[in-house]
PDB file of C-alpha atoms in Angstrom:
ATOM      1  CA  MET A   1     -13.390  -3.311  16.611  1.00 70.00           C
ATOM      2  CA  LYS A   2     -10.169  -2.183  15.023  1.00 78.00           C
ATOM      3  CA  ASN A   3      -9.828   0.537  12.410  1.00 79.00           C
ATOM      4  CA  TYR A   4      -7.234   0.358   9.639  1.00 80.00           C
ATOM      5  CA  THR A   5      -6.359   2.414   6.608  1.00 80.00           C
ATOM      6  CA  ILE A   6      -5.399   0.222   3.675  1.00 80.00           C
ATOM      7  CA  THR A   7      -4.006   1.299   0.325  1.00 76.00           C
ATOM      8  CA  VAL A   8      -4.759  -0.924  -2.666  1.00 76.00           C
ATOM      9  CA  ASN A   9      -3.364   0.110  -6.049  1.00 68.00           C
ATOM     10  CA  GLY A  10      -3.067   3.690  -4.828  1.00 69.00           C
ATOM     11  CA  ASN A  11      -6.666   3.847  -3.503  1.00 72.00           C
ATOM     12  CA  VAL A  12      -6.955   4.520   0.224  1.00 74.00           C
ATOM     13  CA  TYR A  13      -9.703   2.699   2.153  1.00 76.00           C
ATOM     14  CA  ASP A  14     -10.758   3.032   5.779  1.00 77.00           C
ATOM     15  CA  VAL A  15     -11.554  -0.453   7.095  1.00 78.00           C
ATOM     16  CA  THR A  16     -13.194  -1.516  10.349  1.00 76.00           C
ATOM     17  CA  VAL A  17     -12.610  -5.117  11.418  1.00 77.00           C
ATOM     18  CA  GLU A  18     -14.768  -6.724  14.067  1.00 73.00           C
ATOM     19  CA  GLU A  19     -13.624  -9.883  15.775  1.00 71.00           C
ATOM     20  CA  THR A  20     -16.472 -12.087  16.840  1.00 70.00           C
ATOM     21  CA  GLY A  21     -16.059 -15.469  18.361  1.00 63.00           C
ATOM     22  CA  SER A  22     -17.291 -17.752  21.062  1.00 54.00           C
ATOM     23  CA  THR A  23     -15.458 -20.120  23.314  1.00 52.00           C
ATOM     24  CA  GLY A  24     -14.841 -23.456  21.714  1.00 52.00           C
ATOM     25  CA  ALA A  25     -14.789 -22.051  18.186  1.00 50.00           C
ATOM     26  CA  PRO A  26     -11.728 -23.143  16.184  1.00 53.00           C
ATOM     27  CA  ALA A  27     -10.865 -19.577  15.154  1.00 51.00           C
ATOM     28  CA  PRO A  28     -12.480 -16.177  15.609  1.00 48.00           C
ATOM     29  CA  LYS A  29     -14.815 -15.200  12.794  1.00 46.00           C
ATOM     30  CA  ARG A  30     -13.811 -11.920  11.209  1.00 46.00           C
ATOM     31  CA  THR A  31     -15.967  -9.555   9.258  1.00 42.00           C
ATOM     32  CA  ALA A  32     -14.804  -6.414   7.573  1.00 43.00           C
ATOM     33  CA  ALA A  33     -16.699  -3.343   6.532  1.00 42.00           C
ATOM     34  CA  VAL A  34     -14.916  -1.422   3.800  1.00 40.00           C
ATOM     35  CA  ALA A  35     -15.789   2.197   3.298  1.00 40.00           C
ATOM     36  CA  ALA A  36     -15.486   4.097   0.060  1.00 38.00           C
ATOM     37  CA  PRO A  37     -12.088   5.639  -0.613  1.00 41.00           C
ATOM     38  CA  ALA A  38     -11.195   8.178   2.054  1.00 43.00           C
ATOM     39  CA  ALA A  39     -12.357  11.671   1.229  1.00 39.00           C
ATOM     40  CA  LYS A  40      -9.854  14.451   0.890  1.00 37.00           C
ATOM     41  CA  PRO A  41      -9.467  15.993   4.345  1.00 39.00           C
ATOM     42  CA  ALA A  42     -10.408  19.613   4.818  1.00 38.00           C
ATOM     43  CA  ALA A  43      -7.803  22.174   5.802  1.00 37.00           C
ATOM     44  CA  GLN A  44      -7.228  22.699   9.505  1.00 38.00           C
ATOM     45  CA  ALA A  45      -5.943  25.843  11.126  1.00 38.00           C
ATOM     46  CA  GLY A  46      -2.351  25.704  12.360  1.00 44.00           C
ATOM     47  CA  SER A  47      -1.073  23.149   9.866  1.00 55.00           C
ATOM     48  CA  ALA A  48       0.956  23.752   6.751  1.00 76.00           C
ATOM     49  CA  GLY A  49      -0.930  21.880   4.036  1.00 84.00           C
ATOM     50  CA  SER A  50      -4.539  21.383   3.047  1.00 90.00           C
ATOM     51  CA  VAL A  51      -4.301  17.580   2.542  1.00 92.00           C
ATOM     52  CA  LYS A  52      -3.714  15.741   5.806  1.00 94.00           C
ATOM     53  CA  ILE A  53      -1.907  12.416   6.070  1.00 94.00           C
ATOM     54  CA  GLU A  54      -2.967  10.632   9.245  1.00 94.00           C
ATOM     55  CA  ALA A  55      -1.960   7.385  10.938  1.00 93.00           C
ATOM     56  CA  GLY A  56      -4.332   4.527  10.156  1.00 92.00           C
ATOM     57  CA  ALA A  57      -3.272   2.647  13.291  1.00 92.00           C
ATOM     58  CA  ALA A  58      -1.145   3.198  16.376  1.00 94.00           C
ATOM     59  CA  GLY A  59       2.551   2.600  15.879  1.00 94.00           C
ATOM     60  CA  LYS A  60       6.001   4.121  15.851  1.00 95.00           C
ATOM     61  CA  VAL A  61       7.589   6.278  13.158  1.00 95.00           C
ATOM     62  CA  PHE A  62      10.231   4.022  11.600  1.00 96.00           C
ATOM     63  CA  LYS A  63      11.488   6.068   8.653  1.00 96.00           C
ATOM     64  CA  ILE A  64      10.731   9.357   6.902  1.00 96.00           C
ATOM     65  CA  GLU A  65      11.040   9.016   3.115  1.00 96.00           C
ATOM     66  CA  LYS A  66      10.177  12.565   1.966  1.00 95.00           C
ATOM     67  CA  LYS A  67      11.022  16.039   3.198  1.00 94.00           C
ATOM     68  CA  VAL A  68       9.183  19.347   3.093  1.00 94.00           C
ATOM     69  CA  GLY A  69       9.137  20.679  -0.457  1.00 94.00           C
ATOM     70  CA  ASP A  70       9.359  17.262  -2.155  1.00 95.00           C
ATOM     71  CA  ALA A  71       6.861  16.621  -4.955  1.00 95.00           C
ATOM     72  CA  VAL A  72       4.881  13.391  -4.525  1.00 95.00           C
ATOM     73  CA  LYS A  73       2.530  11.411  -6.730  1.00 96.00           C
ATOM     74  CA  LYS A  74      -0.536   9.590  -5.450  1.00 94.00           C
ATOM     75  CA  GLY A  75       0.694   6.354  -3.838  1.00 94.00           C
ATOM     76  CA  ASP A  76       4.271   7.523  -3.177  1.00 95.00           C
ATOM     77  CA  THR A  77       5.562   6.547   0.284  1.00 95.00           C
ATOM     78  CA  VAL A  78       5.890   9.616   2.518  1.00 95.00           C
ATOM     79  CA  LEU A  79       6.947   7.784   5.674  1.00 96.00           C
ATOM     80  CA  VAL A  80       7.001   4.327   7.203  1.00 95.00           C
ATOM     81  CA  LEU A  81       5.332   3.323  10.472  1.00 95.00           C
ATOM     82  CA  GLU A  82       6.168   0.239  12.474  1.00 94.00           C
ATOM     83  CA  ILE A  83       2.789  -1.250  13.377  1.00 92.00           C
ATOM     84  CA  MET A  84       2.703  -4.552  15.247  1.00 91.00           C
ATOM     85  CA  LYS A  85       6.354  -5.270  14.300  1.00 90.00           C
ATOM     86  CA  MET A  86       5.642  -4.694  10.594  1.00 93.00           C
ATOM     87  CA  GLU A  87       6.922  -1.838   8.466  1.00 94.00           C
ATOM     88  CA  THR A  88       3.844  -0.163   7.001  1.00 93.00           C
ATOM     89  CA  PRO A  89       4.240   2.526   4.319  1.00 95.00           C
ATOM     90  CA  VAL A  90       2.101   5.635   4.637  1.00 94.00           C
ATOM     91  CA  VAL A  91       1.424   6.964   1.157  1.00 94.00           C
ATOM     92  CA  ALA A  92       0.352  10.226  -0.422  1.00 94.00           C
ATOM     93  CA  PRO A  93      -3.429  10.179  -1.027  1.00 94.00           C
ATOM     94  CA  GLU A  94      -3.012  12.425  -4.084  1.00 94.00           C
ATOM     95  CA  ASP A  95      -0.402  14.299  -6.100  1.00 95.00           C
ATOM     96  CA  GLY A  96       1.085  17.306  -4.356  1.00 94.00           C
ATOM     97  CA  THR A  97       4.013  18.839  -2.531  1.00 95.00           C
ATOM     98  CA  VAL A  98       4.961  17.925   1.027  1.00 95.00           C
ATOM     99  CA  ALA A  99       4.014  20.970   3.118  1.00 95.00           C
ATOM    100  CA  SER A 100       4.879  19.575   6.562  1.00 94.00           C
ATOM    101  CA  ILE A 101       6.237  16.519   8.320  1.00 95.00           C
ATOM    102  CA  ASP A 102       4.663  16.574  11.769  1.00 95.00           C
ATOM    103  CA  VAL A 103       6.522  13.632  13.354  1.00 95.00           C
ATOM    104  CA  ALA A 104      10.100  12.457  13.873  1.00 95.00           C
ATOM    105  CA  VAL A 105      11.695   9.020  13.642  1.00 95.00           C
ATOM    106  CA  GLY A 106      10.999   7.149  16.880  1.00 95.00           C
ATOM    107  CA  ASP A 107       7.794   9.036  17.733  1.00 95.00           C
ATOM    108  CA  ALA A 108       4.914   6.912  18.998  1.00 95.00           C
ATOM    109  CA  VAL A 109       1.660   7.827  17.237  1.00 95.00           C
ATOM    110  CA  GLU A 110      -1.982   6.929  17.824  1.00 95.00           C
ATOM    111  CA  ALA A 111      -4.501   6.074  15.129  1.00 93.00           C
ATOM    112  CA  GLY A 112      -5.704   9.279  13.497  1.00 93.00           C
ATOM    113  CA  ALA A 113      -2.625  11.289  14.487  1.00 93.00           C
ATOM    114  CA  LEU A 114      -1.465  13.891  11.946  1.00 94.00           C
ATOM    115  CA  LEU A 115       1.755  12.654  10.351  1.00 95.00           C
ATOM    116  CA  ALA A 116       2.243  15.070   7.454  1.00 95.00           C
ATOM    117  CA  SER A 117       0.400  17.381   5.094  1.00 95.00           C
ATOM    118  CA  LEU A 118       0.450  18.157   1.393  1.00 95.00           C
ATOM    119  CA  ASN A 119      -0.463  21.121  -0.777  1.00 92.00           C
TER     120      ASN A 119
END
């Protein structure tokens, strides 16, 4: 099972993909379970903003597009992760102001790692 966060037309979805297959099959059968749009995360102590932006998959921070204090609209790219050799934008889940950037270019991150926060 692999977990991904996918953004479609500004809507963020958490997706779990299960690979099933048997030997001799031409290609693995894939099924996907799509959850409702991700809920707004609750505030956590010790972080700057109340809306958390987390990594949907493990990767490496490739580029940071916004800085603390920048206003963002839902769907705006905050930073870019390199995941499996592909540049993957990480977008703002809602309108707000960037409260913190919790990673630096070149950092390796795991799925679910806090990348940034918004107010």
